[in-house]
Amino acid sequence: MAPQLTCSAGRGSTSPPALHVHGLSKTFGATKALDAVDLCVGAGQVHALVGQNGSGKSTLIKILSGYHYPDAGGWIEVSGRPLPFGRPGDSRAAGTRFVHQDLALVRDETILDNMALGEGFPTRLGTIRRREAARNARAQLARVSLDLDPETKIRQLSPAEQTGVAIARALGREGDAVSLLVLDEPTATLPERDVDRLLDIVRATASRGIGVLYVTHRLDEIFKVSDAVTILRDGRRVTSTATAAITRPELVAHLVGRQFEEAAGARSSAPPAEGASLLNVARLQAGRLGPIDFTALAGEIVGFAGLTGSGREEICATVFGARARRSGAVWVAGRALPGGRPDLAVARGVAYLPPDRRRQGGQMDMSARENLTLTGLGGVTRCLMVRRRLEIAEARKWFEILDVRPRDGVNRSLGTFSGGNQQKILFAKWLRRSPRVLLLDEPTQGVDVAAKAELHAQIWAAAAAGTAVIVSSSDADELVGLCHRVIVLRDGQIAAHLTGRDLATAAISGAALGS
Amino acid sequence: MSVKRVNFGLDRFSGLYLWAAFIILFSILKPGLFPMMATVHSIAAQQAVSAILGMALVVPLAAGTYDLSVGATANLAAVIVIWLQSSQHWGVAASIVTALLAAAFVGVVNGFLVTRLRINSFIATLGMASIVSASQTIVSDNNQPVPPVSSTWSALTQQNFGGFQVVVIYVVVIGLFMWWALEHTPAGRYVYAVGSNPEAARLSGVRVNKWIWLSLITSGTLGGVAGVLYGSLSGPSLTFGQTLLLPAFAAAFLGSTQLKPGRFNIWGTVLAVYVLATGVQGLSFVTSAQWLSDMFNGVALIGAVWFAVSRQAGAASHPIWRMFRRRPAPPPGTPEPAGLDGEPSEVAGSPGT
């Protein structure tokens, strides 16, 4: 076991640490998202923060940025001064800066204009002094070892350079007292070849005496760039250690916890021994995904696991046609399905539950009834007219089957239902078509435990009725409990095929992280 | 203005109350002039064209699309139908069909610009309005065509029907048909779904572009109908179309706050047309100021949109309304909100954790 770090100054200096978190807790309802977490980032140190989904990383960062208010008892110091909670402005004044995955850069504007979005242009008599602004911007970029023309448009930059610009902007001008830079998964959407470039920028930032808290899923980077690493699991700190004192297998063991012995989940049905192949995918490519091949049989539940940026987010949308495919072919029940045509996919019996309910899932200002029947008005239409009575009966029936509350709310607009009930209504919208292929993207994200169990029961029922189900989820436990087999993606490729006794949370995480 | 005060928890029918208020007010102010059957007949017939134009707008608006060219299209149809009769000596029926085909063609082009070339409908139809006006000048050579002498032509709208001119019956018939189509057919449901959330509609298998295109063809054709009827009712004019556009929009937006709040709907729009017209007519009895109707319609349009945006929570998510709401963007670096439903995104297991 690696020695625990004590919180002292970084790299032999006597100045206070950039960040000192002590006994920080945060409770949401009955869930303890953070449980007495300690963390210490020395000045000039790159400190990696790792943990799986739900481990408490985001909550910690949101407390740091002043978005969440922590439970009483814990405290945070930035460069030796206490950090007031709950106010983003105070957090900034204390010298903390954040670069999120969404860089908040305007792609069609120049570096210079994007820099000025943060702090304004230098002006004389109200006129922008562009040359001075350019000089400032160049100096700011140089601080993160970027040598770029400030008049370059953001979209002409490589992804790593864009992240660098966002970092340079966050660090501000020479005089700004920045103690701590928090990078929230800066490489999640970065191509592999760009990662090293970004890591150089991170090192350059730390070498100026700034503490860097580096949140990542990618284990390689931890060993490449960080001086120390803290691992969170289930809201608790598992360990904090110097990176040099921990091996990769140890790190994975800490991340995943003692789940190796866990038996394969309590699935209600056995996988079909032999079934018609309802979904065939060959050489499919889109975004960071592929080319990959896979098939799904009638009655089979196939899970897709993988980190953000592994291609997992693309899989369901691309098969369905919600997003365009770069190449490859999809067959549904032996018939080729062209790309980018959701209408044809629906007509051929493919159903797709998108991950973002509000943006893609439903018509929030239309009634639950109208949402339910949108995918198939044929069943409730007689003589060219949508029969209100049939439609209400149909909606009531599905409210009953899926236990949607309030039960008499079929005419209420979808947006007025709770998240779990909205998701049930959107499930019903597809289930009522008895689809051949059911594509589920994060099917239980943001729904409560009871609704989750109900939705899982419906997925099993659909599979038992002969539907081929594809589930893409960032929740490994869910996949283990739900699927007959799980395909793990890494860097757009299939990293592992897990079935039977091999199908366990630890195996999924291990394959996804690449250990 | 008047719409502001209507806030007694009776939003759905506020237009009816406003209408009653107008009638009572002007009956008191001008007892010998306003509360007459003649006034009813005259408002009903005069506003028939506006009502049809308003209904034309409802269709693309329901699909989340603007059609700013309906006024110009109506004018083009009126000029074509009269020019064919008086200068080319065509029959009434053939002239009407040709004018309506031309109007439908404008809709086809609008649909092409919006769905194929992906030009914002506001801009595409604004440009088309200008192009259509130019085409009208090409046809008419900018000379007001001579009114046709055929009695069939004027009887088309002016025939008496229970005291009302027959054009009022057309409003009812077209209204019934459009109401049926939008509220009771799958087509109408798809149109509303597209307007409510185009991406969710697309992912439900709805062919979004097809319905936007069809909605623009419908608005063009109905605009043509309005133009033909105007030509028969009021005679040739080179400029009436653009002056009817704004009141039609005011009616469609005000109508979306009525009867079925949050939805552009046919009867709400027709109601709004007549409420606004009653106001204008009443005011014109009280004072003869020339600027009254322009002022009234302008204030009514702004008031209707303000009313809809501020009163309707559900409408806030509609793409049409989003365009009108000035919401400051969050500053860069603002942390994203927690997961849906107020649950912490950590616990919900959202990606990116």
Short mmCIF file of C-alpha atoms in Angstrom, two decimals, chain A residues 28 31 53-59 62 65 67 100 104 169 185 217 308 320-322 342-343 346 352 354 357-366 369-370 373-375 377 381 384-386 388 391 419 429-430 445-446 474, chain B residues 180 183-187 189-190 192-207 260 262-263 314-315 317-319 332-353:
data_model
loop_
_atom_site.label_atom_id
_atom_site.label_comp_id
_atom_site.label_asym_id
_atom_site.label_seq_id
_atom_site.Cartn_x
_atom_site.Cartn_y
_atom_site.Cartn_z
CA PHE A 28 -28.62 14.95 -1.29
CA THR A 31 -27.73 9.93 -0.54
CA ASN A 53 -19.60 7.57 -12.06
CA GLY A 54 -21.26 8.58 -8.84
CA SER A 55 -18.03 8.61 -6.87
CA GLY A 56 -18.47 12.26 -5.89
CA LYS A 57 -16.01 14.01 -8.22
CA SER A 58 -18.56 16.34 -9.75
CA THR A 59 -20.05 17.20 -6.39
CA LYS A 62 -19.32 21.98 -7.77
CA SER A 65 -16.87 26.43 -7.75
CA TYR A 67 -22.40 25.90 -7.02
CA HIS A 100 -15.04 22.39 -18.02
CA ALA A 104 -17.40 27.81 -23.63
CA ARG A 169 -8.34 32.57 -20.54
CA GLU A 185 -12.02 15.85 -17.95
CA HIS A 217 -11.06 8.88 -16.62
CA THR A 308 -17.22 9.22 -22.22
CA PHE A 320 -31.16 4.34 -35.46
CA GLY A 321 -30.16 7.16 -37.80
CA ALA A 322 -30.51 9.99 -35.32
CA PRO A 342 -35.25 7.85 -38.40
CA ASP A 343 -38.57 7.68 -40.27
CA VAL A 346 -39.36 3.55 -37.17
CA TYR A 352 -34.87 4.66 -30.04
CA PRO A 354 -32.53 9.20 -26.72
CA ARG A 357 -35.42 13.72 -22.64
CA ARG A 358 -35.98 17.43 -22.91
CA ARG A 359 -34.08 18.10 -26.10
CA GLN A 360 -34.70 14.90 -28.02
CA GLY A 361 -37.14 12.72 -26.16
CA GLY A 362 -40.52 14.36 -26.17
CA GLN A 363 -42.74 17.32 -26.97
CA MET A 364 -42.73 18.83 -23.49
CA ASP A 365 -45.58 21.25 -24.14
CA MET A 366 -47.83 18.62 -25.69
CA ARG A 369 -51.43 11.29 -24.65
CA GLU A 370 -50.16 13.07 -27.75
CA THR A 373 -49.37 8.13 -29.81
CA LEU A 374 -46.96 10.17 -31.95
CA THR A 375 -44.99 7.09 -33.02
CA LEU A 377 -51.27 7.25 -34.93
CA THR A 381 -57.20 6.78 -36.32
CA LEU A 384 -58.76 9.94 -41.36
CA MET A 385 -59.55 11.20 -37.88
CA VAL A 386 -57.59 10.71 -34.70
CA ARG A 388 -59.88 11.19 -28.99
CA GLU A 391 -56.43 7.72 -27.90
CA GLY A 419 -38.42 12.79 -14.62
CA LYS A 429 -44.43 5.53 -26.75
CA TRP A 430 -42.04 2.93 -28.16
CA GLN A 445 -30.59 8.37 -16.23
CA GLY A 446 -32.08 10.81 -13.75
CA SER A 474 -22.56 4.74 -18.29
CA TRP B 180 -60.54 19.53 -38.45
CA GLU B 183 -56.95 19.12 -34.43
CA HIS B 184 -58.35 15.83 -35.64
CA THR B 185 -56.07 14.34 -38.27
CA PRO B 186 -52.67 12.68 -37.99
CA ALA B 187 -51.32 15.41 -40.30
CA ARG B 189 -50.71 16.16 -34.98
CA TYR B 190 -47.43 15.86 -36.89
CA TYR B 192 -47.86 20.46 -33.98
CA ALA B 193 -45.21 17.91 -32.97
CA VAL B 194 -42.75 19.48 -35.41
CA GLY B 195 -43.48 22.92 -33.98
CA SER B 196 -43.19 21.74 -30.40
CA ASN B 197 -39.80 20.01 -30.70
CA PRO B 198 -38.47 19.30 -34.18
CA GLU B 199 -35.65 17.05 -32.98
CA ALA B 200 -37.93 14.90 -30.82
CA ALA B 201 -40.39 14.72 -33.72
CA ARG B 202 -37.65 13.62 -36.11
CA LEU B 203 -36.52 10.93 -33.67
CA SER B 204 -40.11 9.72 -33.41
CA GLY B 205 -40.10 9.03 -37.13
CA VAL B 206 -41.96 12.19 -38.15
CA ARG B 207 -40.71 13.58 -41.45
CA LYS B 260 -56.15 26.42 -26.46
CA GLY B 262 -49.94 27.84 -25.92
CA ARG B 263 -51.02 26.49 -29.29
CA GLY B 314 -45.67 25.73 -21.52
CA ALA B 315 -45.28 28.08 -24.43
CA SER B 317 -40.39 25.89 -24.77
CA HIS B 318 -41.99 26.43 -28.17
CA PRO B 319 -39.38 27.41 -30.77
CA PRO B 332 -18.58 31.26 -19.56
CA GLY B 333 -17.43 28.88 -16.88
CA THR B 334 -20.77 28.78 -15.11
CA PRO B 335 -21.21 25.32 -13.67
CA GLU B 336 -23.92 23.35 -15.43
CA PRO B 337 -27.10 22.78 -13.45
CA ALA B 338 -27.56 19.61 -11.46
CA GLY B 339 -29.30 16.62 -13.06
CA LEU B 340 -32.90 16.73 -14.12
CA ASP B 341 -35.62 16.96 -11.50
CA GLY B 342 -33.26 18.54 -9.00
CA GLU B 343 -31.48 15.29 -8.37
CA PRO B 344 -27.74 15.62 -8.10
CA SER B 345 -26.22 14.46 -11.33
CA GLU B 346 -23.64 12.45 -9.39
CA VAL B 347 -26.29 10.23 -7.89
CA ALA B 348 -28.16 10.06 -11.14
CA GLY B 349 -25.00 8.70 -12.73
CA SER B 350 -24.85 11.12 -15.61
CA PRO B 351 -22.01 10.83 -18.11
CA GLY B 352 -19.08 13.10 -17.63
CA THR B 353 -18.68 12.16 -14.00
#
